Amino acid sequence: SQQGEEDPQALSIQEGENATMNCSYKTSINNLQWYRQNSGRGLVHLILIRSNEREKHSGRLRVTLDTSKKSSSLLITASRAADTASYFCATFEGYGGATNKLIFGTGTLLAVQP
Amino acid sequence: ETGVTQTPRHLVMGMTNKKSLKCEQHLGHNAMYWYKQSAKKPLELMFVYSLEERVENNSVPSRFSPECPNSSHLFLHLHTLQPEDSALYLCASSQDLATGNTEAFFGQGTRLTVV
C-alpha cells in the first residue's frame, strides 16, 4: 500500500537555489526516511528522522517532521547540478515484530539547471 | 557501492521463459526486500524476509517466487511473466525489522523487459 505522497511531483530550479520537497503520510510511523535515486539506479539513503524528532540536518540537507500534520519536508540548500535526481520519502510502519515494513512515496523529480 | 549486488543488471525474457534474479548483501543484515518500480508508479513492496523467513507477501502473483536460502542471498524466480511485469526490480537490505531505526541499502536493480 502506498503511504507517502511527495509534493511537488517535479521541480526545476537553477543552480545555487534552494529546493524544498514535501511528503505527507497517512498512518502512525516509527520513523521517516528520505532517499535519492538517480535515473534507473538504486536508491541511496539520505537521512532518517525519528517520530520524536522535529528537525534534522545533514550537510546541505534539512529535514523537518510534523507528526500532528503527518508531513515532512526536505530542504536542499545551494543546489548543484549533481543534485538532479528523484527524491523519495519512506515511512517505517510498525513498532516491532514481523509486520514492519518500509513504504515509499511517489517521489519528486528534481532538475537543477546549471 | 552500497554492499548490495544485484544480477543481472538487464534482462529480456519471453513470456514462456523461466529466469531468476539474484541479490547478495555483504553487510551482515538480517532483513531483505524485493521492490518493483514501474514507470510513473511508486515503489511497490513485494516481499520481505527476516532471518531467512518470509514475513510479508504483498499480494504478489504466483508467477513471482522468492527464495532466501541464507541471510546474505535473495532470489526472485520468474516464470510465465506478462509484458506489464516489465519494470526495475530492486533488492534492499536492512539491519533488522524489529525497530526500523536503520536505513535500507539498495542494489542497482535489474531492468526487466518481458517481450
PDB file of N, CA, C and O in Angstrom, chain A residues 1-2 4 30-31 33 35 37 40-45 48 50 88 92 94-106, chain B residues 2 9 33 35 37 41-43 45 48 55-56 58 88 90 94 96-109 111:
ATOM      1  N   SER A   1       0.854  -1.191   0.000  1.00  0.00           N
ATOM      2  CA  SER A   1       0.000   0.000   0.000  1.00  0.00           C
ATOM      3  C   SER A   1       0.885   1.235   0.000  1.00  0.00           C
ATOM      4  O   SER A   1       1.948   1.243   0.604  1.00  0.00           O
ATOM      5  N   GLN A   2       0.471   2.267  -0.685  1.00  0.00           N
ATOM      6  CA  GLN A   2       1.246   3.490  -0.761  1.00  0.00           C
ATOM      7  C   GLN A   2       1.024   4.278   0.506  1.00  0.00           C
ATOM      8  O   GLN A   2      -0.086   4.478   0.951  1.00  0.00           O
ATOM      9  N   GLY A   4       3.404   7.342   1.565  1.00  0.00           N
ATOM     10  CA  GLY A   4       3.748   8.740   1.420  1.00  0.00           C
ATOM     11  C   GLY A   4       3.449   9.266   0.039  1.00  0.00           C
ATOM     12  O   GLY A   4       3.480   8.542  -0.945  1.00  0.00           O
ATOM     13  N   ASN A  30       7.091   4.999  12.869  1.00  0.00           N
ATOM     14  CA  ASN A  30       8.222   4.846  13.764  1.00  0.00           C
ATOM     15  C   ASN A  30       9.289   5.863  13.395  1.00  0.00           C
ATOM     16  O   ASN A  30       9.885   6.503  14.256  1.00  0.00           O
ATOM     17  N   ASN A  31       9.531   5.971  12.086  1.00  0.00           N
ATOM     18  CA  ASN A  31      10.466   6.982  11.595  1.00  0.00           C
ATOM     19  C   ASN A  31      10.142   7.292  10.147  1.00  0.00           C
ATOM     20  O   ASN A  31       9.335   6.601   9.521  1.00  0.00           O
ATOM     21  N   GLN A  33      12.129   8.391   6.433  1.00  0.00           N
ATOM     22  CA  GLN A  33      13.438   8.449   5.787  1.00  0.00           C
ATOM     23  C   GLN A  33      13.312   9.095   4.414  1.00  0.00           C
ATOM     24  O   GLN A  33      12.271   9.004   3.780  1.00  0.00           O
ATOM     25  N   TYR A  35      15.211   9.279   0.608  1.00  0.00           N
ATOM     26  CA  TYR A  35      16.137   8.596  -0.292  1.00  0.00           C
ATOM     27  C   TYR A  35      16.246   9.369  -1.593  1.00  0.00           C
ATOM     28  O   TYR A  35      15.340  10.113  -1.981  1.00  0.00           O
ATOM     29  N   GLN A  37      17.326   8.835  -5.814  1.00  0.00           N
ATOM     30  CA  GLN A  37      17.520   7.859  -6.873  1.00  0.00           C
ATOM     31  C   GLN A  37      17.925   8.563  -8.152  1.00  0.00           C
ATOM     32  O   GLN A  37      17.169   9.391  -8.672  1.00  0.00           O
ATOM     33  N   GLY A  40      17.130   5.352 -13.170  1.00  0.00           N
ATOM     34  CA  GLY A  40      17.297   3.935 -13.442  1.00  0.00           C
ATOM     35  C   GLY A  40      18.248   3.206 -12.520  1.00  0.00           C
ATOM     36  O   GLY A  40      18.638   2.084 -12.813  1.00  0.00           O
ATOM     37  N   ARG A  41      18.616   3.830 -11.420  1.00  0.00           N
ATOM     38  CA  ARG A  41      19.552   3.196 -10.493  1.00  0.00           C
ATOM     39  C   ARG A  41      18.869   2.878  -9.171  1.00  0.00           C
ATOM     40  O   ARG A  41      17.695   3.140  -8.969  1.00  0.00           O
ATOM     41  N   GLY A  42      19.639   2.302  -8.244  1.00  0.00           N
ATOM     42  CA  GLY A  42      19.092   2.017  -6.928  1.00  0.00           C
ATOM     43  C   GLY A  42      18.937   3.268  -6.092  1.00  0.00           C
ATOM     44  O   GLY A  42      19.418   4.337  -6.443  1.00  0.00           O
ATOM     45  N   LEU A  43      18.237   3.117  -4.974  1.00  0.00           N
ATOM     46  CA  LEU A  43      18.013   4.246  -4.080  1.00  0.00           C
ATOM     47  C   LEU A  43      19.151   4.353  -3.071  1.00  0.00           C
ATOM     48  O   LEU A  43      19.692   3.337  -2.638  1.00  0.00           O
ATOM     49  N   VAL A  44      19.455   5.587  -2.705  1.00  0.00           N
ATOM     50  CA  VAL A  44      20.501   5.842  -1.721  1.00  0.00           C
ATOM     51  C   VAL A  44      19.889   6.587  -0.550  1.00  0.00           C
ATOM     52  O   VAL A  44      19.210   7.604  -0.737  1.00  0.00           O
ATOM     53  N   HIS A  45      20.129   6.079   0.643  1.00  0.00           N
ATOM     54  CA  HIS A  45      19.597   6.691   1.849  1.00  0.00           C
ATOM     55  C   HIS A  45      20.256   8.048   2.097  1.00  0.00           C
ATOM     56  O   HIS A  45      21.481   8.181   1.984  1.00  0.00           O
ATOM     57  N   LEU A  48      17.451   9.987   8.113  1.00  0.00           N
ATOM     58  CA  LEU A  48      16.364   9.366   8.864  1.00  0.00           C
ATOM     59  C   LEU A  48      15.991  10.277  10.011  1.00  0.00           C
ATOM     60  O   LEU A  48      16.870  10.789  10.708  1.00  0.00           O
ATOM     61  N   ARG A  50      13.404  10.377  13.408  1.00  0.00           N
ATOM     62  CA  ARG A  50      12.537   9.557  14.229  1.00  0.00           C
ATOM     63  C   ARG A  50      11.258  10.321  14.573  1.00  0.00           C
ATOM     64  O   ARG A  50      11.210  11.546  14.512  1.00  0.00           O
ATOM     65  N   PHE A  88      12.648  10.473  -2.676  1.00  0.00           N
ATOM     66  CA  PHE A  88      11.523   9.731  -2.123  1.00  0.00           C
ATOM     67  C   PHE A  88      11.529   9.813  -0.600  1.00  0.00           C
ATOM     68  O   PHE A  88      12.597   9.731   0.024  1.00  0.00           O
ATOM     69  N   PHE A  92       8.426   3.964   7.984  1.00  0.00           N
ATOM     70  CA  PHE A  92       8.567   2.623   8.534  1.00  0.00           C
ATOM     71  C   PHE A  92       7.356   2.363   9.410  1.00  0.00           C
ATOM     72  O   PHE A  92       7.187   2.995  10.451  1.00  0.00           O
ATOM     73  N   GLY A  94       4.982   0.122  11.844  1.00  0.00           N
ATOM     74  CA  GLY A  94       5.101  -0.958  12.819  1.00  0.00           C
ATOM     75  C   GLY A  94       6.028  -0.598  13.955  1.00  0.00           C
ATOM     76  O   GLY A  94       6.889   0.280  13.836  1.00  0.00           O
ATOM     77  N   TYR A  95       5.881  -1.261  15.050  1.00  0.00           N
ATOM     78  CA  TYR A  95       6.667  -0.988  16.246  1.00  0.00           C
ATOM     79  C   TYR A  95       7.225  -2.279  16.828  1.00  0.00           C
ATOM     80  O   TYR A  95       7.251  -2.484  18.007  1.00  0.00           O
ATOM     81  N   GLY A  96       7.702  -3.101  15.929  1.00  0.00           N
ATOM     82  CA  GLY A  96       8.279  -4.362  16.382  1.00  0.00           C
ATOM     83  C   GLY A  96       7.498  -5.529  15.837  1.00  0.00           C
ATOM     84  O   GLY A  96       6.320  -5.421  15.552  1.00  0.00           O
ATOM     85  N   GLY A  97       8.194  -6.619  15.626  1.00  0.00           N
ATOM     86  CA  GLY A  97       7.503  -7.799  15.131  1.00  0.00           C
ATOM     87  C   GLY A  97       7.680  -7.990  13.650  1.00  0.00           C
ATOM     88  O   GLY A  97       8.419  -7.262  12.996  1.00  0.00           O
ATOM     89  N   ALA A  98       6.974  -8.929  13.130  1.00  0.00           N
ATOM     90  CA  ALA A  98       7.219  -9.355  11.766  1.00  0.00           C
ATOM     91  C   ALA A  98       6.526  -8.496  10.736  1.00  0.00           C
ATOM     92  O   ALA A  98       6.745  -8.669   9.544  1.00  0.00           O
ATOM     93  N   THR A  99       5.665  -7.588  11.132  1.00  0.00           N
ATOM     94  CA  THR A  99       4.897  -6.867  10.123  1.00  0.00           C
ATOM     95  C   THR A  99       5.521  -5.534   9.747  1.00  0.00           C
ATOM     96  O   THR A  99       4.954  -4.790   8.961  1.00  0.00           O
ATOM     97  N   ASN A 100       6.679  -5.214  10.302  1.00  0.00           N
ATOM     98  CA  ASN A 100       7.304  -3.941   9.976  1.00  0.00           C
ATOM     99  C   ASN A 100       7.696  -3.900   8.522  1.00  0.00           C
ATOM    100  O   ASN A 100       8.158  -4.889   7.951  1.00  0.00           O
ATOM    101  N   LYS A 101       7.544  -2.749   7.905  1.00  0.00           N
ATOM    102  CA  LYS A 101       7.943  -2.627   6.505  1.00  0.00           C
ATOM    103  C   LYS A 101       8.172  -1.170   6.154  1.00  0.00           C
ATOM    104  O   LYS A 101       7.611  -0.266   6.745  1.00  0.00           O
ATOM    105  N   LEU A 102       9.008  -0.962   5.150  1.00  0.00           N
ATOM    106  CA  LEU A 102       9.382   0.364   4.673  1.00  0.00           C
ATOM    107  C   LEU A 102       8.569   0.653   3.426  1.00  0.00           C
ATOM    108  O   LEU A 102       8.698  -0.052   2.417  1.00  0.00           O
ATOM    109  N   ILE A 103       7.753   1.688   3.484  1.00  0.00           N
ATOM    110  CA  ILE A 103       6.848   2.023   2.390  1.00  0.00           C
ATOM    111  C   ILE A 103       7.263   3.362   1.790  1.00  0.00           C
ATOM    112  O   ILE A 103       7.452   4.339   2.522  1.00  0.00           O
ATOM    113  N   PHE A 104       7.352   3.399   0.461  1.00  0.00           N
ATOM    114  CA  PHE A 104       7.841   4.580  -0.237  1.00  0.00           C
ATOM    115  C   PHE A 104       6.716   5.404  -0.827  1.00  0.00           C
ATOM    116  O   PHE A 104       5.657   4.887  -1.180  1.00  0.00           O
ATOM    117  N   GLY A 105       6.992   6.707  -0.953  1.00  0.00           N
ATOM    118  CA  GLY A 105       6.067   7.600  -1.610  1.00  0.00           C
ATOM    119  C   GLY A 105       6.288   7.625  -3.103  1.00  0.00           C
ATOM    120  O   GLY A 105       7.056   6.837  -3.652  1.00  0.00           O
ATOM    121  N   THR A 106       5.617   8.554  -3.745  1.00  0.00           N
ATOM    122  CA  THR A 106       5.625   8.619  -5.204  1.00  0.00           C
ATOM    123  C   THR A 106       6.837   9.331  -5.777  1.00  0.00           C
ATOM    124  O   THR A 106       7.144   9.190  -6.942  1.00  0.00           O
TER     125      THR A 106
ATOM    126  N   THR B   2      26.995  -0.028  -2.569  1.00  0.00           N
ATOM    127  CA  THR B   2      26.194   0.005  -1.347  1.00  0.00           C
ATOM    128  C   THR B   2      26.352  -1.248  -0.519  1.00  0.00           C
ATOM    129  O   THR B   2      25.841  -1.313   0.598  1.00  0.00           O
ATOM    130  N   ARG B   9      21.996  -7.015 -14.425  1.00  0.00           N
ATOM    131  CA  ARG B   9      21.550  -5.618 -14.433  1.00  0.00           C
ATOM    132  C   ARG B   9      20.417  -5.421 -15.428  1.00  0.00           C
ATOM    133  O   ARG B   9      19.545  -4.575 -15.228  1.00  0.00           O
ATOM    134  N   TYR B  33      14.595  -7.335   1.102  1.00  0.00           N
ATOM    135  CA  TYR B  33      13.333  -6.927   0.473  1.00  0.00           C
ATOM    136  C   TYR B  33      13.430  -7.006  -1.051  1.00  0.00           C
ATOM    137  O   TYR B  33      14.505  -6.776  -1.619  1.00  0.00           O
ATOM    138  N   TYR B  35      11.492  -4.986  -4.192  1.00  0.00           N
ATOM    139  CA  TYR B  35      10.582  -3.935  -4.610  1.00  0.00           C
ATOM    140  C   TYR B  35      10.474  -3.963  -6.131  1.00  0.00           C
ATOM    141  O   TYR B  35      11.426  -4.281  -6.832  1.00  0.00           O
ATOM    142  N   GLN B  37       9.599  -1.326  -9.297  1.00  0.00           N
ATOM    143  CA  GLN B  37       9.429   0.073  -9.665  1.00  0.00           C
ATOM    144  C   GLN B  37       9.042   0.160 -11.129  1.00  0.00           C
ATOM    145  O   GLN B  37       9.863  -0.096 -12.008  1.00  0.00           O
ATOM    146  N   LYS B  41       4.942   5.086 -11.277  1.00  0.00           N
ATOM    147  CA  LYS B  41       4.238   4.476 -10.146  1.00  0.00           C
ATOM    148  C   LYS B  41       5.176   4.441  -8.957  1.00  0.00           C
ATOM    149  O   LYS B  41       6.387   4.371  -9.121  1.00  0.00           O
ATOM    150  N   PRO B  42       4.643   4.481  -7.737  1.00  0.00           N
ATOM    151  CA  PRO B  42       5.517   4.396  -6.564  1.00  0.00           C
ATOM    152  C   PRO B  42       6.127   3.014  -6.444  1.00  0.00           C
ATOM    153  O   PRO B  42       5.614   2.047  -7.010  1.00  0.00           O
ATOM    154  N   LEU B  43       7.215   2.946  -5.708  1.00  0.00           N
ATOM    155  CA  LEU B  43       7.829   1.648  -5.451  1.00  0.00           C
ATOM    156  C   LEU B  43       6.818   0.748  -4.757  1.00  0.00           C
ATOM    157  O   LEU B  43       6.165   1.132  -3.794  1.00  0.00           O
ATOM    158  N   LEU B  45       6.310  -2.604  -2.617  1.00  0.00           N
ATOM    159  CA  LEU B  45       6.948  -3.637  -1.817  1.00  0.00           C
ATOM    160  C   LEU B  45       6.358  -4.983  -2.194  1.00  0.00           C
ATOM    161  O   LEU B  45       5.140  -5.170  -2.151  1.00  0.00           O
ATOM    162  N   VAL B  48       9.206  -9.397   1.891  1.00  0.00           N
ATOM    163  CA  VAL B  48      10.124  -9.073   2.966  1.00  0.00           C
ATOM    164  C   VAL B  48      10.563 -10.371   3.618  1.00  0.00           C
ATOM    165  O   VAL B  48       9.740 -11.234   3.923  1.00  0.00           O
ATOM    166  N   VAL B  55       8.208 -12.768   5.743  1.00  0.00           N
ATOM    167  CA  VAL B  55       7.273 -12.163   6.686  1.00  0.00           C
ATOM    168  C   VAL B  55       6.257 -11.274   6.007  1.00  0.00           C
ATOM    169  O   VAL B  55       5.345 -10.766   6.641  1.00  0.00           O
ATOM    170  N   GLU B  56       6.401 -11.074   4.720  1.00  0.00           N
ATOM    171  CA  GLU B  56       5.485 -10.198   4.007  1.00  0.00           C
ATOM    172  C   GLU B  56       5.382 -10.650   2.563  1.00  0.00           C
ATOM    173  O   GLU B  56       6.382 -10.870   1.891  1.00  0.00           O
ATOM    174  N   ASN B  58       3.053  -9.142  -0.430  1.00  0.00           N
ATOM    175  CA  ASN B  58       2.051  -8.118  -0.726  1.00  0.00           C
ATOM    176  C   ASN B  58       1.176  -8.487  -1.915  1.00  0.00           C
ATOM    177  O   ASN B  58       1.150  -7.787  -2.911  1.00  0.00           O
ATOM    178  N   LEU B  88      11.740  -2.084 -13.170  1.00  0.00           N
ATOM    179  CA  LEU B  88      13.017  -2.161 -12.462  1.00  0.00           C
ATOM    180  C   LEU B  88      12.751  -2.888 -11.140  1.00  0.00           C
ATOM    181  O   LEU B  88      11.900  -2.456 -10.352  1.00  0.00           O
ATOM    182  N   LEU B  90      14.124  -3.970  -7.605  1.00  0.00           N
ATOM    183  CA  LEU B  90      15.144  -3.526  -6.655  1.00  0.00           C
ATOM    184  C   LEU B  90      15.171  -4.424  -5.436  1.00  0.00           C
ATOM    185  O   LEU B  90      14.133  -4.751  -4.865  1.00  0.00           O
ATOM    186  N   SER B  94      18.300  -4.361   5.254  1.00  0.00           N
ATOM    187  CA  SER B  94      18.446  -3.500   6.414  1.00  0.00           C
ATOM    188  C   SER B  94      18.860  -4.351   7.607  1.00  0.00           C
ATOM    189  O   SER B  94      18.725  -5.577   7.575  1.00  0.00           O
ATOM    190  N   ASP B  96      17.679  -4.899  10.598  1.00  0.00           N
ATOM    191  CA  ASP B  96      16.640  -5.787  11.106  1.00  0.00           C
ATOM    192  C   ASP B  96      15.288  -5.116  10.927  1.00  0.00           C
ATOM    193  O   ASP B  96      15.203  -3.997  10.443  1.00  0.00           O
ATOM    194  N   LEU B  97      14.241  -5.807  11.294  1.00  0.00           N
ATOM    195  CA  LEU B  97      12.898  -5.252  11.209  1.00  0.00           C
ATOM    196  C   LEU B  97      12.368  -4.798  12.563  1.00  0.00           C
ATOM    197  O   LEU B  97      11.414  -4.063  12.641  1.00  0.00           O
ATOM    198  N   ALA B  98      12.997  -5.243  13.625  1.00  0.00           N
ATOM    199  CA  ALA B  98      12.411  -5.080  14.947  1.00  0.00           C
ATOM    200  C   ALA B  98      12.154  -3.625  15.314  1.00  0.00           C
ATOM    201  O   ALA B  98      11.079  -3.274  15.773  1.00  0.00           O
ATOM    202  N   THR B  99      13.153  -2.768  15.076  1.00  0.00           N
ATOM    203  CA  THR B  99      12.975  -1.372  15.465  1.00  0.00           C
ATOM    204  C   THR B  99      12.768  -0.462  14.270  1.00  0.00           C
ATOM    205  O   THR B  99      12.150   0.580  14.380  1.00  0.00           O
ATOM    206  N   GLY B 100      13.326  -0.818  13.154  1.00  0.00           N
ATOM    207  CA  GLY B 100      13.204   0.004  11.959  1.00  0.00           C
ATOM    208  C   GLY B 100      14.065   1.241  11.986  1.00  0.00           C
ATOM    209  O   GLY B 100      14.030   2.040  11.063  1.00  0.00           O
ATOM    210  N   ASN B 101      14.846   1.427  13.028  1.00  0.00           N
ATOM    211  CA  ASN B 101      15.660   2.640  13.100  1.00  0.00           C
ATOM    212  C   ASN B 101      16.964   2.491  12.349  1.00  0.00           C
ATOM    213  O   ASN B 101      18.016   2.912  12.817  1.00  0.00           O
ATOM    214  N   THR B 102      16.871   1.864  11.222  1.00  0.00           N
ATOM    215  CA  THR B 102      18.051   1.716  10.373  1.00  0.00           C
ATOM    216  C   THR B 102      17.656   1.955   8.935  1.00  0.00           C
ATOM    217  O   THR B 102      16.507   1.772   8.555  1.00  0.00           O
ATOM    218  N   GLU B 103      18.631   2.367   8.161  1.00  0.00           N
ATOM    219  CA  GLU B 103      18.356   2.650   6.766  1.00  0.00           C
ATOM    220  C   GLU B 103      18.337   1.375   5.953  1.00  0.00           C
ATOM    221  O   GLU B 103      18.847   0.337   6.378  1.00  0.00           O
ATOM    222  N   ALA B 104      17.773   1.468   4.771  1.00  0.00           N
ATOM    223  CA  ALA B 104      17.790   0.375   3.813  1.00  0.00           C
ATOM    224  C   ALA B 104      18.866   0.652   2.775  1.00  0.00           C
ATOM    225  O   ALA B 104      19.052   1.789   2.347  1.00  0.00           O
ATOM    226  N   PHE B 105      19.570  -0.388   2.414  1.00  0.00           N
ATOM    227  CA  PHE B 105      20.602  -0.287   1.391  1.00  0.00           C
ATOM    228  C   PHE B 105      20.085  -1.005   0.146  1.00  0.00           C
ATOM    229  O   PHE B 105      19.664  -2.156   0.229  1.00  0.00           O
ATOM    230  N   PHE B 106      20.150  -0.316  -0.979  1.00  0.00           N
ATOM    231  CA  PHE B 106      19.588  -0.849  -2.203  1.00  0.00           C
ATOM    232  C   PHE B 106      20.675  -1.304  -3.174  1.00  0.00           C
ATOM    233  O   PHE B 106      21.746  -0.705  -3.251  1.00  0.00           O
ATOM    234  N   GLY B 107      20.350  -2.335  -3.936  1.00  0.00           N
ATOM    235  CA  GLY B 107      21.162  -2.693  -5.077  1.00  0.00           C
ATOM    236  C   GLY B 107      20.845  -1.760  -6.236  1.00  0.00           C
ATOM    237  O   GLY B 107      19.953  -0.902  -6.147  1.00  0.00           O
ATOM    238  N   GLN B 108      21.568  -1.937  -7.345  1.00  0.00           N
ATOM    239  CA  GLN B 108      21.385  -1.082  -8.516  1.00  0.00           C
ATOM    240  C   GLN B 108      20.159  -1.477  -9.331  1.00  0.00           C
ATOM    241  O   GLN B 108      19.761  -0.733 -10.229  1.00  0.00           O
ATOM    242  N   GLY B 109      19.586  -2.623  -9.005  1.00  0.00           N
ATOM    243  CA  GLY B 109      18.362  -3.022  -9.690  1.00  0.00           C
ATOM    244  C   GLY B 109      18.603  -3.876 -10.918  1.00  0.00           C
ATOM    245  O   GLY B 109      19.697  -3.865 -11.497  1.00  0.00           O
ATOM    246  N   ARG B 111      16.842  -4.304 -14.585  1.00  0.00           N
ATOM    247  CA  ARG B 111      15.852  -3.780 -15.537  1.00  0.00           C
ATOM    248  C   ARG B 111      15.302  -4.954 -16.334  1.00  0.00           C
ATOM    249  O   ARG B 111      16.015  -5.543 -17.129  1.00  0.00           O
TER     250      ARG B 111
END
